[in-house]
Short mmCIF file of C-alpha atoms in Angstrom, two decimals:
data_model
loop_
_atom_site.label_atom_id
_atom_site.label_comp_id
_atom_site.label_asym_id
_atom_site.label_seq_id
_atom_site.Cartn_x
_atom_site.Cartn_y
_atom_site.Cartn_z
CA MET A 1 -82.49 -49.83 -67.82
CA LYS A 2 -82.57 -53.17 -69.73
CA HIS A 3 -79.35 -52.83 -71.76
CA LEU A 4 -76.32 -50.56 -72.14
CA LEU A 5 -76.19 -49.92 -75.88
CA LYS A 6 -75.12 -46.24 -76.05
CA MET A 7 -74.97 -43.14 -73.85
CA LEU A 8 -77.99 -41.67 -75.65
CA ASP A 9 -80.16 -44.35 -74.00
CA LEU A 10 -79.21 -43.42 -70.43
CA THR A 11 -80.86 -40.73 -68.35
CA SER A 12 -78.80 -38.40 -66.19
CA GLY A 13 -80.20 -40.18 -63.13
CA GLU A 14 -79.15 -43.60 -64.46
CA ILE A 15 -75.61 -42.34 -65.13
CA THR A 16 -75.41 -40.98 -61.59
CA GLU A 17 -76.68 -44.29 -60.16
CA ILE A 18 -74.03 -46.24 -62.08
CA LEU A 19 -71.26 -43.88 -60.95
CA ASN A 20 -72.39 -44.05 -57.32
CA LEU A 21 -72.54 -47.85 -57.42
CA ALA A 22 -69.11 -47.96 -59.10
CA ASP A 23 -67.67 -45.85 -56.27
CA GLN A 24 -69.18 -48.23 -53.72
CA LEU A 25 -67.88 -51.35 -55.45
CA LYS A 26 -64.42 -49.80 -55.79
CA TYR A 27 -64.37 -48.97 -52.07
CA GLU A 28 -65.45 -52.50 -51.16
CA GLN A 29 -62.87 -54.11 -53.44
CA LYS A 30 -60.08 -51.91 -52.05
CA HIS A 31 -61.09 -52.81 -48.47
CA GLY A 32 -61.43 -56.56 -49.02
CA ILE A 33 -65.23 -56.55 -48.69
CA GLU A 34 -66.65 -59.32 -50.87
CA HIS A 35 -69.60 -58.49 -53.10
CA LYS A 36 -70.59 -61.75 -54.80
CA VAL A 37 -73.94 -60.37 -55.95
CA LEU A 38 -73.77 -62.16 -59.31
CA ALA A 39 -73.08 -65.66 -57.92
CA GLY A 40 -74.46 -68.23 -60.34
CA LYS A 41 -74.73 -65.73 -63.24
CA THR A 42 -72.87 -66.14 -66.55
CA LEU A 43 -71.80 -63.34 -68.90
CA GLY A 44 -71.03 -64.22 -72.51
CA MET A 45 -68.33 -61.94 -73.94
CA ILE A 46 -68.35 -61.78 -77.76
CA PHE A 47 -65.21 -60.26 -79.28
CA GLU A 48 -65.17 -59.40 -82.98
CA LYS A 49 -62.46 -56.82 -82.18
CA ALA A 50 -59.42 -57.63 -80.08
CA SER A 51 -58.99 -55.94 -76.71
CA THR A 52 -56.78 -55.64 -73.65
CA ARG A 53 -58.79 -53.53 -71.21
CA THR A 54 -62.29 -54.66 -72.22
CA ARG A 55 -61.63 -58.39 -71.94
CA VAL A 56 -59.54 -58.28 -68.76
CA SER A 57 -61.77 -55.82 -66.90
CA PHE A 58 -65.02 -57.64 -67.72
CA GLU A 59 -63.50 -61.04 -66.95
CA VAL A 60 -62.02 -59.92 -63.62
CA GLY A 61 -65.17 -57.96 -62.81
CA MET A 62 -67.44 -60.97 -63.22
CA TYR A 63 -65.06 -63.07 -61.07
CA GLN A 64 -65.07 -60.45 -58.30
CA LEU A 65 -68.89 -60.35 -58.43
CA GLY A 66 -69.07 -64.13 -58.06
CA GLY A 67 -70.20 -64.82 -61.63
CA LEU A 68 -68.70 -66.64 -64.60
CA PRO A 69 -67.24 -64.79 -67.61
CA LEU A 70 -67.34 -66.79 -70.85
CA PHE A 71 -65.01 -65.60 -73.63
CA LEU A 72 -66.53 -66.06 -77.09
CA SER A 73 -64.29 -65.24 -80.03
CA ALA A 74 -66.17 -64.52 -83.24
CA ASN A 75 -64.00 -67.23 -84.82
CA ASP A 76 -65.44 -69.75 -82.39
CA LEU A 77 -69.10 -68.81 -82.94
CA GLN A 78 -71.41 -69.55 -85.83
CA ILE A 79 -71.91 -65.78 -86.10
CA GLY A 80 -68.39 -65.72 -87.55
CA ARG A 81 -69.56 -68.19 -90.22
CA GLY A 82 -72.62 -66.28 -91.30
CA GLU A 83 -75.29 -67.16 -88.70
CA PRO A 84 -77.67 -64.20 -88.43
CA VAL A 85 -77.10 -62.20 -85.26
CA GLN A 86 -80.81 -62.60 -84.53
CA ASP A 87 -80.42 -66.39 -84.23
CA THR A 88 -77.27 -66.05 -82.13
CA ALA A 89 -79.19 -63.76 -79.77
CA ARG A 90 -82.01 -66.25 -79.36
CA VAL A 91 -79.66 -69.18 -78.74
CA LEU A 92 -77.40 -67.38 -76.26
CA SER A 93 -80.46 -66.12 -74.35
CA ARG A 94 -81.21 -69.76 -73.48
CA TYR A 95 -77.79 -70.25 -71.84
CA LEU A 96 -76.55 -66.94 -70.47
CA ASP A 97 -77.65 -64.18 -68.09
CA GLY A 98 -76.10 -61.37 -70.15
CA ILE A 99 -74.03 -60.61 -73.23
CA MET A 100 -71.17 -58.15 -73.68
CA ILE A 101 -70.19 -57.60 -77.30
CA ARG A 102 -67.24 -55.68 -78.77
CA THR A 103 -67.75 -55.32 -82.49
CA PHE A 104 -67.79 -52.98 -85.49
CA LYS A 105 -71.38 -52.00 -86.26
CA GLN A 106 -73.81 -50.51 -83.74
CA SER A 107 -76.58 -52.30 -85.65
CA GLU A 108 -75.19 -55.69 -84.52
CA VAL A 109 -75.43 -54.66 -80.86
CA ASP A 110 -78.93 -53.30 -81.39
CA ALA A 111 -79.99 -56.52 -83.15
CA LEU A 112 -78.74 -58.65 -80.27
CA ALA A 113 -80.76 -56.57 -77.82
CA GLN A 114 -83.89 -56.62 -79.98
CA ASN A 115 -83.86 -60.37 -80.57
CA GLY A 116 -82.54 -61.73 -77.29
CA THR A 117 -84.22 -61.87 -73.90
CA ILE A 118 -81.19 -61.02 -71.74
CA PRO A 119 -79.29 -57.75 -71.11
CA VAL A 120 -76.78 -56.68 -73.77
CA ILE A 121 -73.77 -54.46 -73.02
CA ASN A 122 -71.94 -52.55 -75.75
CA GLY A 123 -68.22 -53.17 -75.19
CA LEU A 124 -67.42 -50.91 -78.17
CA THR A 125 -68.76 -50.22 -81.64
CA ASP A 126 -67.76 -47.74 -84.32
CA PHE A 127 -70.56 -45.46 -83.02
CA ALA A 128 -70.37 -45.74 -79.23
CA HIS A 129 -68.11 -46.68 -76.33
CA PRO A 130 -70.36 -46.21 -73.28
CA CYS A 131 -68.30 -48.36 -70.86
CA GLN A 132 -65.19 -46.25 -71.45
CA VAL A 133 -67.08 -42.98 -71.02
CA LEU A 134 -68.69 -44.13 -67.77
CA ALA A 135 -65.15 -44.86 -66.51
CA ASP A 136 -64.04 -41.41 -67.73
CA LEU A 137 -66.89 -39.66 -65.90
CA MET A 138 -66.13 -41.69 -62.77
CA THR A 139 -62.47 -40.64 -62.93
CA ILE A 140 -63.23 -36.96 -63.48
CA ARG A 141 -65.62 -37.00 -60.52
CA GLU A 142 -62.97 -38.68 -58.34
CA TYR A 143 -60.45 -35.96 -59.11
CA LYS A 144 -62.74 -32.92 -59.27
CA GLY A 145 -65.44 -33.86 -56.75
CA SER A 146 -68.33 -33.28 -59.17
CA LEU A 147 -69.13 -33.05 -62.87
CA GLU A 148 -71.67 -30.25 -63.21
CA GLY A 149 -70.20 -27.04 -64.57
CA LEU A 150 -66.81 -28.49 -65.51
CA LYS A 151 -65.50 -28.00 -69.05
CA LEU A 152 -64.65 -31.22 -70.93
CA CYS A 153 -62.56 -30.86 -74.09
CA PHE A 154 -61.98 -33.64 -76.64
CA ILE A 155 -59.39 -33.17 -79.39
CA GLY A 156 -59.18 -35.57 -82.32
CA ASP A 157 -61.38 -37.93 -84.32
CA GLY A 158 -65.16 -37.67 -84.27
CA ASN A 159 -65.31 -41.36 -83.43
CA ASN A 160 -67.09 -43.52 -80.87
CA MET A 161 -65.24 -41.77 -78.03
CA MET A 162 -66.16 -38.27 -79.16
CA ASN A 163 -69.77 -39.36 -79.77
CA SER A 164 -70.10 -40.85 -76.31
CA LEU A 165 -68.25 -38.09 -74.44
CA ILE A 166 -70.43 -35.39 -75.99
CA VAL A 167 -73.59 -37.16 -74.88
CA GLY A 168 -72.30 -38.23 -71.46
CA GLY A 169 -70.80 -34.85 -70.65
CA LEU A 170 -73.88 -32.86 -71.65
CA LYS A 171 -76.22 -35.24 -69.78
CA MET A 172 -74.13 -34.64 -66.65
CA LYS A 173 -74.43 -30.85 -67.12
CA MET A 174 -70.82 -30.35 -68.21
CA GLU A 175 -69.65 -27.85 -70.81
CA VAL A 176 -68.38 -29.88 -73.78
CA ALA A 177 -66.03 -28.50 -76.44
CA VAL A 178 -64.64 -30.67 -79.25
CA ALA A 179 -62.01 -29.97 -81.91
CA CYS A 180 -61.76 -32.14 -85.01
CA PRO A 181 -60.97 -31.82 -88.72
CA GLN A 182 -63.95 -30.87 -90.88
CA ASP A 183 -64.06 -34.34 -92.47
CA TYR A 184 -63.89 -36.20 -89.14
CA ARG A 185 -66.81 -34.70 -87.22
CA PRO A 186 -68.97 -36.71 -84.80
CA SER A 187 -72.08 -38.58 -85.91
CA PRO A 188 -75.00 -36.46 -87.20
CA ILE A 189 -77.16 -38.19 -84.59
CA VAL A 190 -74.92 -36.86 -81.82
CA ARG A 191 -74.65 -33.43 -83.43
CA ASP A 192 -78.45 -33.24 -83.48
CA PHE A 193 -78.56 -34.18 -79.79
CA ALA A 194 -75.91 -31.58 -78.92
CA ALA A 195 -77.42 -28.82 -81.04
CA VAL A 196 -80.03 -27.99 -78.41
CA HIS A 197 -77.42 -27.68 -75.64
CA PRO A 198 -75.85 -24.21 -75.32
CA ALA A 199 -72.99 -25.80 -73.37
CA PHE A 200 -71.77 -27.59 -76.52
CA SER A 201 -69.30 -26.20 -79.05
CA MET A 202 -67.43 -27.72 -81.99
CA THR A 203 -64.45 -26.20 -83.79
CA THR A 204 -61.52 -27.14 -86.01
CA ASP A 205 -59.14 -25.26 -83.65
CA PRO A 206 -57.77 -27.34 -80.72
CA MET A 207 -56.47 -24.20 -78.97
CA GLU A 208 -59.95 -22.70 -78.95
CA ALA A 209 -61.57 -25.90 -77.67
CA ALA A 210 -59.04 -26.23 -74.83
CA LYS A 211 -59.55 -22.70 -73.45
CA GLY A 212 -60.46 -22.93 -69.77
CA ALA A 213 -60.88 -26.71 -69.88
CA ASP A 214 -60.93 -28.76 -66.66
CA VAL A 215 -60.23 -32.00 -68.51
CA VAL A 216 -58.64 -32.60 -71.93
CA ILE A 217 -59.21 -35.96 -73.63
CA THR A 218 -57.89 -37.50 -76.83
CA ASP A 219 -57.76 -40.83 -78.68
CA VAL A 220 -55.69 -42.41 -81.42
CA TRP A 221 -55.95 -40.92 -84.91
CA ALA A 222 -56.60 -44.33 -86.53
CA SER A 223 -58.70 -46.82 -84.57
CA MET A 224 -58.82 -50.60 -84.97
CA GLY A 225 -60.13 -51.42 -88.43
CA GLU A 226 -58.79 -48.18 -89.92
CA GLU A 227 -55.21 -49.42 -90.44
CA ASP A 228 -55.41 -48.86 -94.20
CA GLU A 229 -56.07 -45.15 -93.55
CA ILE A 230 -53.10 -44.52 -91.26
CA GLU A 231 -51.11 -42.25 -93.60
CA LYS A 232 -54.21 -40.36 -94.73
CA ARG A 233 -55.23 -39.81 -91.13
CA ARG A 234 -51.76 -38.73 -90.02
CA LYS A 235 -51.99 -35.90 -92.53
CA ALA A 236 -55.56 -34.99 -91.62
CA PHE A 237 -54.85 -34.88 -87.86
CA GLN A 238 -51.62 -32.90 -87.92
CA GLY A 239 -52.13 -30.16 -85.34
CA TYR A 240 -54.68 -32.18 -83.35
CA GLN A 241 -52.17 -33.21 -80.70
CA VAL A 242 -52.51 -32.76 -76.93
CA ASN A 243 -49.22 -31.06 -76.06
CA ASP A 244 -47.91 -28.36 -73.73
CA GLU A 245 -49.08 -25.56 -76.02
CA VAL A 246 -52.65 -26.87 -76.08
CA LEU A 247 -52.66 -27.52 -72.32
CA ALA A 248 -51.46 -23.95 -71.71
CA GLN A 249 -54.95 -22.91 -72.88
CA ALA A 250 -56.63 -25.12 -70.26
CA LYS A 251 -56.89 -24.48 -66.53
CA PRO A 252 -53.60 -24.93 -64.63
CA ASP A 253 -54.98 -27.98 -62.81
CA ALA A 254 -56.54 -29.55 -65.91
CA MET A 255 -56.63 -33.35 -66.10
CA VAL A 256 -55.63 -35.30 -69.20
CA LEU A 257 -57.35 -38.59 -70.04
CA HIS A 258 -56.75 -41.17 -72.77
CA CYS A 259 -58.71 -44.39 -73.31
CA LEU A 260 -55.54 -46.23 -74.48
CA PRO A 261 -53.66 -47.52 -76.31
CA ALA A 262 -51.77 -44.24 -76.77
CA HIS A 263 -49.52 -43.37 -79.69
CA ARG A 264 -46.97 -41.02 -78.20
CA GLY A 265 -45.84 -38.39 -80.68
CA GLU A 266 -49.15 -38.52 -82.57
CA GLU A 267 -52.32 -37.59 -80.66
CA ILE A 268 -50.38 -36.90 -77.44
CA THR A 269 -46.77 -36.09 -76.62
CA ALA A 270 -44.74 -38.46 -74.44
CA GLU A 271 -44.15 -35.63 -71.96
CA VAL A 272 -47.84 -34.86 -71.48
CA PHE A 273 -48.72 -38.56 -71.27
CA GLU A 274 -46.19 -39.25 -68.53
CA LYS A 275 -47.06 -36.09 -66.59
CA HIS A 276 -50.69 -37.23 -66.46
CA ALA A 277 -50.03 -40.99 -66.28
CA LYS A 278 -51.67 -41.36 -62.85
CA GLU A 279 -54.95 -39.93 -64.12
CA ILE A 280 -54.80 -42.03 -67.30
CA PHE A 281 -54.16 -45.30 -65.48
CA ASP A 282 -56.74 -44.50 -62.79
CA GLU A 283 -59.09 -44.09 -65.75
CA ALA A 284 -58.03 -47.51 -67.07
CA GLU A 285 -58.62 -49.10 -63.65
CA ASN A 286 -62.04 -47.52 -63.41
CA ARG A 287 -63.17 -49.53 -66.44
CA LEU A 288 -63.30 -52.43 -63.95
CA HIS A 289 -65.41 -50.64 -61.34
CA ALA A 290 -67.75 -48.84 -63.76
CA GLN A 291 -68.45 -52.05 -65.69
CA LYS A 292 -69.07 -53.98 -62.49
CA ALA A 293 -71.70 -51.39 -61.63
CA VAL A 294 -73.31 -51.88 -65.04
CA LEU A 295 -73.26 -55.67 -64.57
CA VAL A 296 -74.92 -55.40 -61.16
CA LYS A 297 -77.56 -53.01 -62.50
CA LEU A 298 -78.38 -55.26 -65.46
CA LEU A 299 -77.84 -58.79 -64.17
CA GLY A 300 -78.27 -58.38 -60.43
CA ASN A 301 -82.05 -58.12 -60.32
CA GLN A 302 -82.88 -61.10 -62.51
CA SER A 303 -84.77 -64.00 -60.98
#
């Protein structure tokens, strides 16, 4: 494991190793046990998209691991003024021990990894959100004890979250059911991956997808960068809301997760959100622990 670019790149064993390490680091942090395993290491954090959870969790995570987080706004880099990402990768590799980038195109993350000499972590692209899904899997395992055999249901946009949950869930031997409008299906690359897995199903009916689910997950109807499509998307996603009627199809003890920010009254009702707030904010906290595990795996063994 040299980088974390997308869930498709990870093996089931690597996902398990990250989750186990995340559990250990969370235990140590909760019990005041220091783990400064990245002392002297610097992580550059490139943000072309704004963020609450990604910036704070990576910054705090590097501090807790003894390393230095360096915030790099795209407006402050030459990459924001047209420098090829290949050149940025080669320059930053001379200064840093790792790069986390939150941006629009998956190709930018891939180019950084191909042209640099240090680990690259995908903090979010339009195609993938592996850090969030590792935190989701960690949270589900905390609540349910294991992942294998559980049914994961995602209702909403076939975006980076749906792409990554399909791959992550199937690699961890979960049953994965997704419901989305016909015009908002997940990436063809992910559909090809899922096509060979009998445990995968895709429908336009949220009630069908939620039947017997152990965990129901959703995301906003219009993500960052899609603001000009808000009204169009509100019409397209009517009926794709996680509410009491949909949850009645799931198991009585089903969890509800949301990567946040949540738009109450759109993709999830206020009542369902508050009823499952503990799970959702445990999920948000686990971004910190899951990403620390990724940082240790990628940066911890460098000379």
